[in-house]
Amino acid sequence: MTSVLLDIAGRLTSRTRFSAKAIGLARDAVLDTLGCMIAGAQDASVKAVADAFASDMPGNGQHRLITGGRAIPSLAAFINGTAAHALDFDDNFHPARAHASAVLVPALLAVIGPDRPVSGRQLLEAYLTGLEAQASVGFGLNPSHYNRGWHGTSTVAAIGTAAGVAHLLGADTERTAQAMSLAASMASGPKGQFGSLAKPMHAGIAARNAVEAAKLALAGAAGRLDILERPQGILDLFGGDEPRDWHDWRPDDAHIIETRGLVTKRHPCCASTHRAIDALQDLVREHDLSAGDVEHIDVKVGLSAARNLAYPEPINEMQARFSMQYCLATALVNGSLSLADFSGSHHLRAPALMTRMRSIAMQSYSAEEERGHERLPHLVTVTLRDGRRLTASRLHAKGAAEDPLGADERKAKFVDCMAWAGNTAGDASYAHAAAMLDGDDIWRALGELFDNVLPPVP
């Protein structure tokens, strides 16, 4: 008797070759995630996790922490995954409605040790396996699952990442399916936590759950292999109002990273703001606008995006990342958004910025308008002081496969992340990380990278 998980796992384990394009895109994603992880290492959310479990870090722990020190695999995945997502600068993956790489990369790194040499190629193939698993699980659940309020990073991504970890540990089809089944019992995470320190922890918790589920499956633990589709299973409980299910799931021969791609973030804030920010910047460039030219801004976004952006007048930097008003006002005044714009709450209440934020109105498409569409464009209408109205729309954010960042832009982002972490040798660190993914021993090279960007390990 087959099941959805066995069908997915069979697909994953039967794919033995990956194209050069898929490997290259995976390589870009891992490098981007490493930069985000290092930049986020000192965030309050990461410090809270590290402090909470400081006494659980054994002296013989093998796995390097982005905060310095070492820990057992599951705790390393938790801390490093939280860091990868702490600044909301990590990538998005639409098929899973998840921050895919912030879960995948820390989880995979957490099961690499000195006793199991792993090459860069093996890591990238495991990454691609986990990403395809995320897309396959998301196929039957999204967008209904996400629209219902579940954070795909801590649900869909956890289940899919368990398959990637299982692949790296040498699991067969049955054990891969069991890893995903066990991860399904750990999946949780409400989007109501957006704008709080709990939100970045969702990625860390998901990475930890994926590691533990895969290791449990390889040790012989087992769950229901029909847990996605059975009564009282994931679809039944988490599917939302209009889940798609897997009846017509037919994966392409090409890997999902080639056909759909990831969205590499250009702005360090919630992705629900990005298309509007890009549309506003398009208008500014096209019409040579200044902030003083603008009287009012109206924005129309997807229903789930509007629900995500719950802070029209944010009171701290976490809320600011989920405020359309703050992000658009800052982009208009400064010309761009940087990590420094989310580094403290003192400037959030500046009178000039508050006035600008109050001139920005957001509305959403209705459920009826969205029905039958995977996504609709985000619209920005700018009313100028001279009475003119200018409109721009964006179906895809800058950084998506349809409008990708160039190689120089990706490198510049990594270097900026290093600088944010206090490291002035970003170019050298980027070269080292890139070489690591082309090498034969990720464990050794990762240790050298961390030694260069982190405080010495006690």
Short mmCIF file of C-alpha atoms in Angstrom, two decimals:
data_model
loop_
_atom_site.label_atom_id
_atom_site.label_comp_id
_atom_site.label_asym_id
_atom_site.label_seq_id
_atom_site.Cartn_x
_atom_site.Cartn_y
_atom_site.Cartn_z
CA MET A 1 0.00 0.00 0.00
CA THR A 2 1.43 3.35 -1.02
CA SER A 3 1.03 6.74 0.64
CA VAL A 4 1.87 10.36 -0.17
CA LEU A 5 5.00 10.25 1.97
CA LEU A 6 6.21 7.05 0.31
CA ASP A 7 5.53 8.54 -3.11
CA ILE A 8 7.50 11.67 -2.20
CA ALA A 9 10.33 9.70 -0.62
CA GLY A 10 10.48 7.39 -3.64
CA ARG A 11 10.82 10.40 -5.91
CA LEU A 12 13.59 11.84 -3.73
CA THR A 13 15.65 8.67 -3.48
CA SER A 14 15.29 7.86 -7.18
CA ARG A 15 16.78 11.20 -8.24
CA THR A 16 20.46 10.39 -8.49
CA ARG A 17 21.62 13.23 -10.75
CA PHE A 18 21.30 16.99 -10.41
CA SER A 19 21.93 19.46 -13.18
CA ALA A 20 24.74 21.97 -13.06
CA LYS A 21 22.10 24.70 -12.88
CA ALA A 22 20.43 23.14 -9.83
CA ILE A 23 23.76 22.72 -8.06
CA GLY A 24 24.71 26.32 -8.85
CA LEU A 25 21.43 27.69 -7.50
CA ALA A 26 21.76 25.57 -4.36
CA ARG A 27 25.28 26.88 -3.91
CA ASP A 28 24.03 30.47 -4.09
CA ALA A 29 21.31 29.70 -1.53
CA VAL A 30 23.72 28.13 0.96
CA LEU A 31 26.15 31.06 0.69
CA ASP A 32 23.32 33.54 1.21
CA THR A 33 22.13 31.63 4.27
CA LEU A 34 25.60 31.50 5.80
CA GLY A 35 25.81 35.28 5.48
CA CYS A 36 22.41 35.75 7.11
CA MET A 37 23.33 33.32 9.88
CA ILE A 38 26.53 35.16 10.74
CA ALA A 39 24.80 38.56 10.62
CA GLY A 40 22.04 37.32 12.94
CA ALA A 41 24.31 35.71 15.51
CA GLN A 42 24.01 38.52 18.06
CA ASP A 43 20.26 39.03 17.77
CA ALA A 44 18.24 38.90 20.99
CA SER A 45 16.33 35.83 19.81
CA VAL A 46 19.56 33.90 19.29
CA LYS A 47 21.01 35.02 22.59
CA ALA A 48 17.86 33.85 24.37
CA VAL A 49 18.11 30.36 22.87
CA ALA A 50 21.84 30.09 23.59
CA ASP A 51 21.41 31.33 27.18
CA ALA A 52 18.44 29.05 27.82
CA PHE A 53 20.40 25.94 26.92
CA ALA A 54 23.91 26.97 27.97
CA SER A 55 24.01 24.26 30.63
CA ASP A 56 23.08 21.65 28.00
CA MET A 57 26.15 22.32 25.87
CA PRO A 58 28.49 19.45 26.72
CA GLY A 59 32.22 19.88 26.65
CA ASN A 60 32.49 17.19 23.98
CA GLY A 61 29.90 18.72 21.66
CA GLN A 62 31.23 18.60 18.11
CA HIS A 63 29.01 21.02 16.27
CA ARG A 64 30.01 24.65 15.92
CA LEU A 65 27.60 27.36 17.00
CA ILE A 66 27.32 30.67 15.22
CA THR A 67 27.46 32.27 18.68
CA GLY A 68 30.76 30.56 19.49
CA GLY A 69 31.20 27.26 21.29
CA ARG A 70 29.93 23.80 20.40
CA ALA A 71 26.83 21.70 21.04
CA ILE A 72 25.06 18.47 20.19
CA PRO A 73 23.43 18.33 16.73
CA SER A 74 19.85 19.22 17.64
CA LEU A 75 20.89 22.22 19.74
CA ALA A 76 23.32 23.42 17.07
CA ALA A 77 20.47 23.28 14.55
CA PHE A 78 18.20 25.22 16.92
CA ILE A 79 20.68 28.03 17.62
CA ASN A 80 22.07 28.34 14.10
CA GLY A 81 18.60 28.10 12.53
CA THR A 82 17.34 30.91 14.75
CA ALA A 83 20.34 33.01 13.71
CA ALA A 84 19.71 32.35 10.02
CA HIS A 85 16.19 33.78 10.32
CA ALA A 86 16.81 36.38 13.05
CA LEU A 87 17.07 39.42 10.77
CA ASP A 88 14.43 38.25 8.24
CA PHE A 89 17.06 38.63 5.52
CA ASP A 90 17.05 34.94 4.49
CA ASP A 91 15.39 33.59 1.36
CA ASN A 92 11.78 32.65 0.66
CA PHE A 93 10.50 29.59 -1.20
CA HIS A 94 6.97 30.01 -2.54
CA PRO A 95 6.03 26.33 -3.09
CA ALA A 96 6.51 25.71 0.64
CA ARG A 97 5.49 29.22 1.74
CA ALA A 98 8.60 28.97 3.88
CA HIS A 99 12.03 30.34 4.64
CA ALA A 100 13.42 27.13 3.21
CA SER A 101 17.16 27.63 3.54
CA ALA A 102 17.10 28.98 7.09
CA VAL A 103 15.84 25.55 8.13
CA LEU A 104 17.72 23.38 5.66
CA VAL A 105 21.25 24.75 5.94
CA PRO A 106 21.57 24.75 9.76
CA ALA A 107 19.97 21.30 9.96
CA LEU A 108 22.33 19.80 7.39
CA LEU A 109 25.41 21.40 8.94
CA ALA A 110 24.36 20.03 12.33
CA VAL A 111 24.78 16.40 11.26
CA ILE A 112 28.21 16.82 9.68
CA GLY A 113 31.04 15.79 11.98
CA PRO A 114 34.72 14.91 11.94
CA ASP A 115 33.88 11.21 11.83
CA ARG A 116 31.79 11.56 8.62
CA PRO A 117 33.59 13.53 5.90
CA VAL A 118 31.07 15.28 3.68
CA SER A 119 31.92 17.13 0.49
CA GLY A 120 30.38 20.34 -0.69
CA ARG A 121 28.67 18.43 -3.48
CA GLN A 122 27.08 16.01 -1.00
CA LEU A 123 25.81 18.90 1.10
CA LEU A 124 24.30 20.61 -1.94
CA GLU A 125 22.59 17.41 -3.10
CA ALA A 126 21.10 16.94 0.38
CA TYR A 127 19.95 20.56 0.27
CA LEU A 128 18.23 19.96 -3.08
CA THR A 129 16.61 16.81 -1.72
CA GLY A 130 15.19 18.69 1.25
CA LEU A 131 14.02 21.57 -0.92
CA GLU A 132 12.18 19.23 -3.28
CA ALA A 133 10.58 17.54 -0.28
CA GLN A 134 9.42 20.92 1.05
CA ALA A 135 7.84 21.73 -2.32
CA SER A 136 6.15 18.32 -2.49
CA VAL A 137 4.60 18.66 0.96
CA GLY A 138 3.62 22.26 0.24
CA PHE A 139 1.94 21.23 -3.03
CA GLY A 140 -0.99 19.65 -1.22
CA LEU A 141 -1.31 22.21 1.57
CA ASN A 142 -0.62 25.68 0.19
CA PRO A 143 -1.70 28.38 -0.13
CA SER A 144 -4.65 27.36 2.05
CA HIS A 145 -2.41 26.13 4.89
CA TYR A 146 -0.44 29.38 4.95
CA ASN A 147 -3.53 31.55 4.60
CA ARG A 148 -5.10 29.80 7.57
CA GLY A 149 -2.29 31.17 9.73
CA TRP A 150 0.32 28.42 9.81
CA HIS A 151 3.95 29.47 9.37
CA GLY A 152 5.24 27.18 6.61
CA THR A 153 8.79 27.62 7.88
CA SER A 154 7.97 25.67 11.01
CA THR A 155 5.55 23.19 9.43
CA VAL A 156 6.18 22.38 5.76
CA ALA A 157 9.89 23.22 5.93
CA ALA A 158 10.42 21.03 8.99
CA ILE A 159 8.84 18.01 7.29
CA GLY A 160 10.75 18.53 4.05
CA THR A 161 14.07 19.26 5.75
CA ALA A 162 13.84 15.95 7.61
CA ALA A 163 14.11 14.28 4.20
CA GLY A 164 17.21 16.30 3.36
CA VAL A 165 18.88 15.36 6.63
CA ALA A 166 17.90 11.72 6.13
CA HIS A 167 19.47 11.82 2.65
CA LEU A 168 22.73 13.18 4.05
CA LEU A 169 22.71 10.39 6.65
CA GLY A 170 22.25 7.73 3.96
CA ALA A 171 18.59 6.81 4.49
CA ASP A 172 16.66 4.63 2.03
CA THR A 173 13.12 5.37 0.80
CA GLU A 174 11.38 3.84 3.82
CA ARG A 175 13.53 5.66 6.38
CA THR A 176 13.23 8.94 4.46
CA ALA A 177 9.44 8.64 4.55
CA GLN A 178 9.56 7.80 8.26
CA ALA A 179 11.74 10.85 8.96
CA MET A 180 9.09 13.03 7.33
CA SER A 181 6.31 11.25 9.21
CA LEU A 182 8.00 11.86 12.55
CA ALA A 183 8.66 15.49 11.66
CA ALA A 184 4.95 15.86 10.92
CA SER A 185 4.29 15.10 14.59
CA MET A 186 6.58 17.98 15.54
CA ALA A 187 5.25 20.56 13.08
CA SER A 188 3.72 23.72 14.51
CA GLY A 189 4.11 27.49 14.46
CA PRO A 190 1.39 30.18 14.19
CA LYS A 191 1.93 33.30 12.09
CA GLY A 192 0.43 35.23 14.98
CA GLN A 193 3.97 35.27 16.39
CA PHE A 194 5.21 37.52 13.56
CA GLY A 195 6.84 40.64 14.97
CA SER A 196 8.06 38.88 18.11
CA LEU A 197 11.27 37.10 19.10
CA ALA A 198 9.42 33.79 18.72
CA LYS A 199 9.23 34.20 14.96
CA PRO A 200 12.93 33.60 14.15
CA MET A 201 12.90 30.74 16.62
CA HIS A 202 10.42 28.99 14.30
CA ALA A 203 13.28 28.33 11.87
CA GLY A 204 15.52 27.08 14.65
CA ILE A 205 12.83 24.82 16.09
CA ALA A 206 12.09 23.44 12.63
CA ALA A 207 15.78 22.71 11.99
CA ARG A 208 16.06 20.98 15.36
CA ASN A 209 12.91 18.95 14.70
CA ALA A 210 14.19 17.88 11.29
CA VAL A 211 17.48 16.66 12.75
CA GLU A 212 15.77 14.75 15.54
CA ALA A 213 13.14 13.23 13.23
CA ALA A 214 15.77 11.96 10.79
CA LYS A 215 17.96 10.51 13.52
CA LEU A 216 14.94 8.87 15.15
CA ALA A 217 13.88 7.32 11.85
CA LEU A 218 17.35 5.89 11.26
CA ALA A 219 17.26 4.43 14.77
CA GLY A 220 14.03 2.56 13.95
CA ALA A 221 11.33 4.93 15.22
CA ALA A 222 8.24 4.96 13.01
CA GLY A 223 4.99 6.81 12.45
CA ARG A 224 2.06 6.56 10.06
CA LEU A 225 3.21 6.82 6.47
CA ASP A 226 -0.22 8.14 5.47
CA ILE A 227 -0.04 10.93 8.05
CA LEU A 228 -0.31 13.67 5.40
CA GLU A 229 -3.59 12.49 3.88
CA ARG A 230 -5.34 10.33 6.50
CA PRO A 231 -8.20 11.51 8.75
CA GLN A 232 -6.80 13.55 11.65
CA GLY A 233 -3.58 13.93 9.69
CA ILE A 234 -1.76 17.00 8.43
CA LEU A 235 -4.12 17.87 5.56
CA ASP A 236 -7.20 17.32 7.68
CA LEU A 237 -5.96 19.40 10.62
CA PHE A 238 -3.64 21.96 8.98
CA GLY A 239 -5.02 22.25 5.46
CA GLY A 240 -7.15 25.35 5.92
CA ASP A 241 -10.33 26.10 4.02
CA GLU A 242 -9.38 25.04 0.49
CA PRO A 243 -6.45 22.60 0.56
CA ARG A 244 -5.33 21.18 -2.75
CA ASP A 245 -4.20 17.68 -1.60
CA TRP A 246 -1.86 15.46 -3.63
CA HIS A 247 -4.18 13.74 -6.10
CA ASP A 248 -2.62 15.49 -9.08
CA TRP A 249 0.92 15.80 -7.71
CA ARG A 250 3.27 15.11 -10.61
CA PRO A 251 6.77 16.49 -10.11
CA ASP A 252 8.71 17.70 -13.13
CA ASP A 253 11.88 16.02 -14.33
CA ALA A 254 13.64 19.33 -13.72
CA HIS A 255 14.31 20.11 -10.08
CA ILE A 256 11.97 22.60 -8.39
CA ILE A 257 14.86 25.02 -7.85
CA GLU A 258 15.17 25.26 -11.63
CA THR A 259 11.47 25.68 -12.38
CA ARG A 260 10.41 27.87 -9.44
CA GLY A 261 13.58 29.01 -7.72
CA LEU A 262 14.04 30.83 -4.45
CA VAL A 263 13.62 34.51 -3.66
CA THR A 264 16.92 35.90 -2.39
CA LYS A 265 16.00 38.89 -0.27
CA ARG A 266 17.26 42.36 -1.11
CA HIS A 267 15.52 44.00 1.88
CA PRO A 268 15.98 42.80 5.53
CA CYS A 269 12.28 42.64 6.41
CA CYS A 270 9.17 40.54 5.87
CA ALA A 271 8.84 39.36 2.27
CA SER A 272 5.22 40.55 2.30
CA THR A 273 6.59 44.10 1.96
CA HIS A 274 9.09 43.45 -0.82
CA ARG A 275 7.00 43.71 -3.96
CA ALA A 276 5.53 47.00 -2.77
CA ILE A 277 8.97 48.35 -1.88
CA ASP A 278 10.28 47.35 -5.30
CA ALA A 279 7.27 48.90 -7.05
CA LEU A 280 7.79 52.16 -5.14
CA GLN A 281 11.47 52.18 -6.05
CA ASP A 282 10.53 51.54 -9.68
CA LEU A 283 8.37 54.67 -9.62
CA VAL A 284 11.04 56.74 -7.90
CA ARG A 285 13.60 55.81 -10.54
CA GLU A 286 11.25 56.18 -13.49
CA HIS A 287 9.94 59.61 -12.48
CA ASP A 288 12.98 60.90 -10.56
CA LEU A 289 10.92 61.41 -7.41
CA SER A 290 12.03 62.64 -4.01
CA ALA A 291 10.27 62.08 -0.71
CA GLY A 292 9.13 65.71 -0.79
CA ASP A 293 7.21 65.10 -4.01
CA VAL A 294 4.95 62.49 -2.42
CA GLU A 295 1.67 63.32 -0.70
CA HIS A 296 0.21 59.85 -0.15
CA ILE A 297 0.86 56.19 -0.95
CA ASP A 298 -1.81 53.50 -1.38
CA VAL A 299 -0.83 49.83 -1.47
CA LYS A 300 -2.84 46.75 -2.41
CA VAL A 301 -1.42 43.37 -1.41
CA GLY A 302 -2.44 39.75 -1.05
CA LEU A 303 -4.73 38.77 1.80
CA SER A 304 -2.08 36.75 3.63
CA ALA A 305 0.44 39.58 3.21
CA ALA A 306 -1.95 42.06 4.81
CA ARG A 307 -2.45 39.69 7.72
CA ASN A 308 1.31 39.29 8.13
CA LEU A 309 1.88 43.06 8.27
CA ALA A 310 0.11 43.74 11.53
CA TYR A 311 1.99 46.83 12.76
CA PRO A 312 1.05 50.16 11.12
CA GLU A 313 2.87 52.00 13.94
CA PRO A 314 5.60 49.63 15.17
CA ILE A 315 7.16 50.18 18.57
CA ASN A 316 10.29 48.06 18.15
CA GLU A 317 12.55 46.74 15.42
CA MET A 318 10.86 43.33 15.25
CA GLN A 319 7.47 44.92 14.63
CA ALA A 320 9.07 47.29 12.10
CA ARG A 321 10.02 44.32 9.92
CA PHE A 322 6.31 43.52 9.69
CA SER A 323 5.09 47.05 9.03
CA MET A 324 4.31 48.08 5.46
CA GLN A 325 4.08 51.68 6.61
CA TYR A 326 7.53 51.69 8.20
CA CYS A 327 9.24 49.82 5.37
CA LEU A 328 7.77 51.98 2.60
CA ALA A 329 8.35 55.24 4.48
CA THR A 330 11.96 54.33 5.18
CA ALA A 331 12.58 53.20 1.61
CA LEU A 332 11.11 56.47 0.30
CA VAL A 333 13.11 58.70 2.64
CA ASN A 334 16.42 56.78 2.53
CA GLY A 335 16.22 55.33 -0.96
CA SER A 336 16.74 51.79 0.34
CA LEU A 337 16.41 49.59 3.41
CA SER A 338 19.41 48.36 5.37
CA LEU A 339 20.05 46.26 8.45
CA ALA A 340 20.68 49.50 10.36
CA ASP A 341 17.06 50.54 9.77
CA PHE A 342 16.00 47.65 12.04
CA SER A 343 18.70 47.98 14.68
CA GLY A 344 16.84 49.83 17.42
CA SER A 345 13.56 51.48 18.32
CA HIS A 346 14.80 55.03 18.92
CA HIS A 347 14.24 56.21 15.35
CA LEU A 348 10.84 54.53 14.93
CA ARG A 349 9.09 57.39 16.72
CA ALA A 350 10.79 60.23 14.86
CA PRO A 351 8.05 62.80 14.12
CA ALA A 352 8.93 63.14 10.43
CA LEU A 353 8.89 59.36 9.92
CA MET A 354 5.65 58.97 11.87
CA THR A 355 4.01 61.61 9.66
CA ARG A 356 5.21 59.82 6.54
CA MET A 357 3.97 56.44 7.84
CA ARG A 358 0.50 57.87 8.45
CA SER A 359 0.33 58.89 4.80
CA ILE A 360 0.56 55.24 3.70
CA ALA A 361 -2.61 53.14 3.46
CA MET A 362 -2.73 49.39 2.82
CA GLN A 363 -5.61 47.24 1.66
CA SER A 364 -5.80 43.65 0.46
CA TYR A 365 -7.43 41.65 -2.27
CA SER A 366 -10.54 39.82 -1.15
CA ALA A 367 -10.70 36.05 -0.87
CA GLU A 368 -12.97 36.05 -3.92
CA GLU A 369 -10.47 38.09 -5.96
CA GLU A 370 -7.69 35.68 -5.03
CA ARG A 371 -9.65 32.50 -5.73
CA GLY A 372 -8.09 30.59 -8.61
CA HIS A 373 -4.84 32.57 -8.54
CA GLU A 374 -1.63 31.36 -6.94
CA ARG A 375 -0.64 35.01 -6.50
CA LEU A 376 -1.69 38.44 -7.69
CA PRO A 377 0.52 41.49 -8.23
CA HIS A 378 1.07 43.97 -5.43
CA LEU A 379 0.05 47.48 -6.49
CA VAL A 380 1.45 50.84 -5.38
CA THR A 381 -0.24 54.13 -6.21
CA VAL A 382 1.63 57.32 -5.37
CA THR A 383 -0.27 60.60 -5.16
CA LEU A 384 2.08 63.53 -5.71
CA ARG A 385 1.76 66.98 -4.19
CA ASP A 386 1.03 68.37 -7.66
CA GLY A 387 -2.01 66.08 -7.90
CA ARG A 388 -0.63 63.45 -10.28
CA ARG A 389 -1.20 59.78 -9.49
CA LEU A 390 1.41 57.20 -10.50
CA THR A 391 0.88 53.45 -10.29
CA ALA A 392 3.25 50.48 -10.48
CA SER A 393 2.71 46.77 -9.93
CA ARG A 394 5.00 43.89 -9.06
CA LEU A 395 4.16 40.20 -9.43
CA HIS A 396 7.69 39.19 -8.44
CA ALA A 397 10.11 40.77 -6.01
CA LYS A 398 13.67 41.60 -6.88
CA GLY A 399 15.64 38.45 -6.03
CA ALA A 400 13.06 36.05 -7.47
CA ALA A 401 13.95 33.77 -10.36
CA GLU A 402 12.10 36.17 -12.66
CA ASP A 403 14.23 39.13 -11.49
CA PRO A 404 17.31 37.61 -9.86
CA LEU A 405 20.16 39.28 -8.02
CA GLY A 406 23.36 39.30 -10.00
CA ALA A 407 26.56 37.65 -8.79
CA ASP A 408 27.97 40.99 -7.64
CA GLU A 409 24.76 41.79 -5.76
CA ARG A 410 24.81 38.42 -3.98
CA LYS A 411 28.41 38.90 -2.96
CA ALA A 412 27.74 42.46 -1.80
CA LYS A 413 24.92 41.21 0.41
CA PHE A 414 27.23 38.62 1.99
CA VAL A 415 29.90 41.27 2.60
CA ASP A 416 27.29 43.57 4.17
CA CYS A 417 26.22 40.74 6.47
CA MET A 418 29.84 40.23 7.52
CA ALA A 419 30.20 43.95 8.22
CA TRP A 420 27.04 43.90 10.31
CA ALA A 421 28.60 41.12 12.38
CA GLY A 422 31.72 43.26 12.87
CA ASN A 423 33.88 41.43 10.34
CA THR A 424 35.82 43.61 7.93
CA ALA A 425 37.16 40.75 5.81
CA GLY A 426 33.90 40.00 4.06
CA ASP A 427 35.49 39.48 0.66
CA ALA A 428 37.88 36.88 2.05
CA SER A 429 35.10 35.19 4.01
CA TYR A 430 32.96 34.99 0.89
CA ALA A 431 35.80 33.42 -1.07
CA HIS A 432 36.39 30.93 1.75
CA ALA A 433 32.72 29.97 1.97
CA ALA A 434 32.49 29.54 -1.80
CA ALA A 435 35.60 27.36 -1.85
CA MET A 436 34.15 25.30 1.01
CA LEU A 437 31.19 24.30 -1.16
CA ASP A 438 33.58 23.18 -3.90
CA GLY A 439 35.74 21.15 -1.53
CA ASP A 440 35.85 17.66 -0.09
CA ASP A 441 35.59 18.38 3.66
CA ILE A 442 32.80 20.72 4.77
CA TRP A 443 33.52 20.05 8.44
CA ARG A 444 37.09 21.31 8.33
CA ALA A 445 36.35 24.26 6.06
CA LEU A 446 33.33 25.35 8.09
CA GLY A 447 35.47 25.36 11.22
CA GLU A 448 38.01 27.59 9.50
CA LEU A 449 35.26 29.95 8.30
CA PHE A 450 33.77 30.22 11.76
CA ASP A 451 37.21 30.76 13.28
CA ASN A 452 37.64 33.77 11.02
CA VAL A 453 34.30 35.40 11.81
CA LEU A 454 33.51 34.32 15.38
CA PRO A 455 35.09 34.77 18.79
CA PRO A 456 37.57 31.99 19.68
CA VAL A 457 36.00 28.74 20.92
CA PRO A 458 36.80 28.13 24.60
#
